[in-house]
Amino acid sequence: MRILFATGNEHKISEAAAILAPLGHEVEPLLIQGKPPDFIEPQAEGIVEVALSKIEQARELVMGTKLEDSIILVEDSGLFIDALGGFPGPYSSYVESTIGLSGILQLMSAESERGAEFRAITAISIEGNTVTATGICRGKISEQFSGDMGFGYDPIFIPEDGDGRTCGEMSSFDKSSISHRGRALKAVSELLNPPSK
Ligand code: ITT
């Protein structure tokens, strides 16, 4: 299937394209007048509500255009740190662009309990219906930055299903095999193409 990913984050598009290609799907960016959509994210909500709001906004954007019948994908994701009561969670994007990763390491500097998880909610709109799936990647916050691959919080997140490297030190292939995005996209893909019994 050809899936249009409505996101302003090009790293999400390249990761999703690599995850879904072996499952038979082609991922392209959803562009409106040549630009990715700029979503209004309801700030008081959780990531499920934000993902549903994004899919609603994306559907409105394509309504009445030649993309109206396209399959559209959106995602909302975030980093949830146990010792900070789940912060930054739904505020991950805002926190990354304000205090940044160094601000998070500073907040965590006196913490020995460093458990955290990435969560992703993907929502796909197909023939007027919306299907959603969740992906979680447990891990911990590193003591310092490591690696310059990936994006966002990758240089300070060590996944527990990995080998001790941060996601920032992993190839996109290694990261996607255990990431929240990889898990959510595989789950949503199974809902689109249920495995034959
Ligand atoms: P769109 O809303 O346009 O899709 P966005 O980058 O704003 O793009 P989110 O609202 O879902 O995405 O915010 C996700 C935040 O969590 C943002 O700060 C990301 O950098 C971070 N994040 C999400 N997935 C990540 C990953 O795989 N690795 C590192 N950081 C990630």
Short mmCIF file of C-alpha atoms and ligand atoms in Angstrom, two decimals:
data_model
loop_
_atom_site.label_atom_id
_atom_site.label_comp_id
_atom_site.label_asym_id
_atom_site.label_seq_id
_atom_site.Cartn_x
_atom_site.Cartn_y
_atom_site.Cartn_z
CA MET A 1 0.00 0.00 0.00
CA ARG A 2 1.07 3.60 -0.52
CA ILE A 3 0.91 5.42 2.81
CA LEU A 4 1.25 9.18 3.21
CA PHE A 5 2.90 10.09 6.52
CA ALA A 6 1.68 13.45 7.83
CA THR A 7 4.54 14.74 9.95
CA GLY A 8 6.92 17.65 10.13
CA ASN A 9 9.71 15.31 11.30
CA GLU A 10 11.66 13.86 8.37
CA HIS A 11 13.50 11.38 10.65
CA LYS A 12 10.15 9.76 11.43
CA ILE A 13 9.49 9.39 7.68
CA SER A 14 12.81 7.70 6.91
CA GLU A 15 12.45 5.33 9.89
CA ALA A 16 8.84 4.45 8.92
CA ALA A 17 9.79 3.91 5.27
CA ALA A 18 12.53 1.46 6.28
CA ILE A 19 10.26 -0.36 8.78
CA LEU A 20 7.28 -0.70 6.43
CA ALA A 21 9.08 -1.45 3.12
CA PRO A 22 9.76 -5.12 4.01
CA LEU A 23 6.08 -5.42 4.98
CA GLY A 24 5.06 -4.31 1.49
CA HIS A 25 4.18 -0.66 2.12
CA GLU A 26 5.59 2.45 0.53
CA VAL A 27 5.80 5.51 2.80
CA GLU A 28 5.88 9.03 1.40
CA PRO A 29 5.49 12.40 3.09
CA LEU A 30 2.06 14.04 3.01
CA LEU A 31 2.69 17.48 1.52
CA ILE A 32 0.06 20.18 1.29
CA GLN A 33 1.07 22.84 -1.26
CA GLY A 34 4.58 21.42 -1.10
CA LYS A 35 4.87 21.57 2.69
CA PRO A 36 4.40 19.10 5.54
CA PRO A 37 1.40 19.87 7.76
CA ASP A 38 2.01 22.02 10.81
CA PHE A 39 -0.25 20.44 13.43
CA ILE A 40 -1.81 22.23 16.38
CA GLU A 41 -1.08 19.82 19.26
CA PRO A 42 -3.55 19.98 22.16
CA GLN A 43 -1.04 20.46 25.00
CA ALA A 44 -3.15 19.30 27.94
CA GLU A 45 -3.74 15.85 26.44
CA GLY A 46 -1.99 12.49 26.37
CA ILE A 47 -0.31 11.11 23.26
CA VAL A 48 -3.37 9.07 22.21
CA GLU A 49 -5.53 12.19 22.11
CA VAL A 50 -2.79 14.10 20.30
CA ALA A 51 -2.46 11.34 17.67
CA LEU A 52 -6.25 11.30 17.13
CA SER A 53 -6.25 15.09 16.83
CA LYS A 54 -3.43 14.92 14.26
CA ILE A 55 -5.28 12.35 12.12
CA GLU A 56 -8.42 14.51 12.24
CA GLN A 57 -6.43 17.58 11.18
CA ALA A 58 -4.70 15.63 8.38
CA ARG A 59 -8.04 14.37 7.07
CA GLU A 60 -9.40 17.90 7.00
CA LEU A 61 -6.33 19.09 5.10
CA VAL A 62 -6.79 16.52 2.29
CA MET A 63 -10.58 16.83 2.08
CA GLY A 64 -11.61 18.09 -1.36
CA THR A 65 -8.10 17.53 -2.80
CA LYS A 66 -6.83 14.70 -5.02
CA LEU A 67 -5.33 13.12 -1.89
CA GLU A 68 -8.75 12.73 -0.26
CA ASP A 69 -8.82 8.93 -0.70
CA SER A 70 -5.19 8.36 0.31
CA ILE A 71 -4.14 6.22 3.26
CA ILE A 72 -2.77 8.65 5.85
CA LEU A 73 -0.47 7.90 8.78
CA VAL A 74 0.26 10.11 11.79
CA GLU A 75 2.20 9.45 14.96
CA ASP A 76 2.56 11.05 18.33
CA SER A 77 5.46 9.97 20.48
CA GLY A 78 7.37 10.99 23.54
CA LEU A 79 9.85 10.09 26.24
CA PHE A 80 8.38 9.20 29.66
CA ILE A 81 10.88 9.25 32.56
CA ASP A 82 9.85 7.26 35.66
CA ALA A 83 11.66 9.44 38.24
CA LEU A 84 10.04 12.58 36.77
CA GLY A 85 6.49 11.19 36.95
CA GLY A 86 6.38 10.57 33.19
CA PHE A 87 7.79 13.97 32.23
CA PRO A 88 8.31 15.16 29.50
CA GLY A 89 5.72 12.74 27.99
CA PRO A 90 3.30 14.67 25.78
CA TYR A 91 5.53 17.75 26.18
CA SER A 92 8.60 15.99 24.72
CA SER A 93 8.77 18.13 21.61
CA TYR A 94 8.44 21.40 23.54
CA VAL A 95 10.94 20.30 26.19
CA GLU A 96 13.47 19.23 23.54
CA SER A 97 13.29 22.66 21.93
CA THR A 98 13.51 24.56 25.25
CA ILE A 99 15.65 22.94 27.98
CA GLY A 100 16.93 20.31 25.53
CA LEU A 101 18.71 17.05 26.30
CA SER A 102 21.20 18.79 28.58
CA GLY A 103 18.28 20.12 30.65
CA ILE A 104 16.96 16.55 31.03
CA LEU A 105 20.40 15.26 32.08
CA GLN A 106 20.57 18.07 34.61
CA LEU A 107 17.12 17.23 36.04
CA MET A 108 18.32 13.62 36.33
CA SER A 109 21.77 14.38 37.71
CA ALA A 110 21.02 13.29 41.30
CA GLU A 111 18.78 10.34 40.29
CA SER A 112 19.95 6.77 40.58
CA GLU A 113 16.56 5.43 39.35
CA ARG A 114 16.95 6.17 35.61
CA GLY A 115 14.16 4.04 34.06
CA ALA A 116 12.27 5.57 31.14
CA GLU A 117 10.37 4.60 28.03
CA PHE A 118 9.63 5.90 24.59
CA ARG A 119 6.00 5.53 23.56
CA ALA A 120 4.51 5.95 20.11
CA ILE A 121 0.90 5.97 19.03
CA THR A 122 0.40 5.54 15.31
CA ALA A 123 -2.94 6.21 13.68
CA ILE A 124 -3.81 5.30 10.10
CA SER A 125 -6.83 6.61 8.26
CA ILE A 126 -8.05 4.21 5.59
CA GLU A 127 -11.37 4.40 3.72
CA GLY A 128 -12.85 6.68 6.37
CA ASN A 129 -11.82 4.47 9.31
CA THR A 130 -9.01 5.07 11.78
CA VAL A 131 -6.89 2.27 13.22
CA THR A 132 -4.37 2.91 15.99
CA ALA A 133 -1.52 0.97 17.56
CA THR A 134 0.91 1.56 20.40
CA GLY A 135 4.61 0.81 20.62
CA ILE A 136 6.73 0.99 23.77
CA CYS A 137 10.50 0.82 24.15
CA ARG A 138 11.71 0.49 27.76
CA GLY A 139 15.15 1.64 28.74
CA LYS A 140 17.03 4.15 30.84
CA ILE A 141 18.44 7.65 30.67
CA SER A 142 22.19 7.62 30.20
CA GLU A 143 24.57 9.65 32.38
CA GLN A 144 25.86 11.54 29.35
CA PHE A 145 25.27 12.07 25.62
CA SER A 146 26.51 9.32 23.32
CA GLY A 147 26.23 9.02 19.56
CA ASP A 148 25.11 11.29 16.78
CA MET A 149 22.76 8.99 14.87
CA GLY A 150 18.97 9.08 15.05
CA PHE A 151 17.30 12.23 16.36
CA GLY A 152 15.66 13.82 19.37
CA TYR A 153 16.43 12.09 22.68
CA ASP A 154 18.34 9.19 21.04
CA PRO A 155 21.78 10.22 22.42
CA ILE A 156 20.54 9.94 26.05
CA PHE A 157 18.33 6.83 25.82
CA ILE A 158 19.66 3.28 26.34
CA PRO A 159 17.02 0.70 25.31
CA GLU A 160 16.81 -2.37 27.55
CA ASP A 161 16.47 -4.73 24.56
CA GLY A 162 19.70 -3.39 23.11
CA ASP A 163 23.35 -4.06 23.92
CA GLY A 164 24.08 -1.08 26.18
CA ARG A 165 24.47 1.52 23.42
CA THR A 166 22.25 4.58 23.30
CA CYS A 167 19.86 4.82 20.33
CA GLY A 168 22.16 7.61 19.13
CA GLU A 169 24.94 5.03 18.70
CA MET A 170 22.76 2.58 16.75
CA SER A 171 22.14 2.28 13.04
CA SER A 172 18.60 3.07 12.01
CA PHE A 173 18.13 -0.66 11.30
CA ASP A 174 19.19 -1.71 14.83
CA LYS A 175 17.12 1.03 16.48
CA SER A 176 13.96 0.21 14.47
CA SER A 177 14.10 -3.49 15.37
CA ILE A 178 13.40 -2.57 19.03
CA SER A 179 12.04 0.98 18.94
CA HIS A 180 8.61 2.25 19.96
CA ARG A 181 8.10 3.40 16.35
CA GLY A 182 9.13 0.02 14.91
CA ARG A 183 6.75 -1.78 17.26
CA ALA A 184 3.79 0.55 16.68
CA LEU A 185 4.21 0.48 12.90
CA LYS A 186 4.49 -3.31 12.76
CA ALA A 187 1.35 -3.59 14.90
CA VAL A 188 -0.62 -1.18 12.73
CA SER A 189 0.59 -2.94 9.60
CA GLU A 190 -0.79 -6.23 10.94
CA LEU A 191 -4.16 -4.54 11.40
CA LEU A 192 -4.04 -3.46 7.75
CA ASN A 193 -2.92 -6.90 6.50
CA PRO A 194 -4.00 -9.43 9.11
CA PRO A 195 -1.60 -12.42 8.95
CA SER A 196 -3.31 -15.33 7.20
CA LYS A 197 -4.26 -18.19 9.51
P1 ITT B 1 5.16 15.60 14.18
O1 ITT B 1 4.30 15.97 15.35
O2 ITT B 1 5.10 16.59 13.08
O3 ITT B 1 4.95 14.17 13.73
P2 ITT B 1 7.34 15.93 16.11
O4 ITT B 1 8.84 15.80 15.97
O5 ITT B 1 6.80 17.23 16.64
O6 ITT B 1 6.71 15.63 14.66
P3 ITT B 1 6.03 14.53 18.27
O7 ITT B 1 5.06 15.65 18.46
O8 ITT B 1 5.51 13.12 18.20
O9 ITT B 1 6.88 14.71 16.93
O10 ITT B 1 7.13 14.71 19.39
C1 ITT B 1 7.95 13.69 19.68
C2 ITT B 1 9.05 14.17 20.60
O11 ITT B 1 9.70 12.99 21.08
C3 ITT B 1 10.13 14.98 19.87
O12 ITT B 1 10.81 15.78 20.80
C4 ITT B 1 11.05 13.88 19.35
O13 ITT B 1 12.37 14.36 19.11
C5 ITT B 1 10.98 12.85 20.48
N1 ITT B 1 11.07 11.52 19.90
C6 ITT B 1 10.07 10.79 19.33
N2 ITT B 1 10.52 9.65 18.83
C7 ITT B 1 11.85 9.64 19.09
C8 ITT B 1 12.87 8.73 18.78
O14 ITT B 1 12.64 7.64 18.07
N3 ITT B 1 14.10 9.03 19.18
C9 ITT B 1 14.36 10.15 19.88
N4 ITT B 1 13.45 11.08 20.19
C10 ITT B 1 12.20 10.83 19.79
#
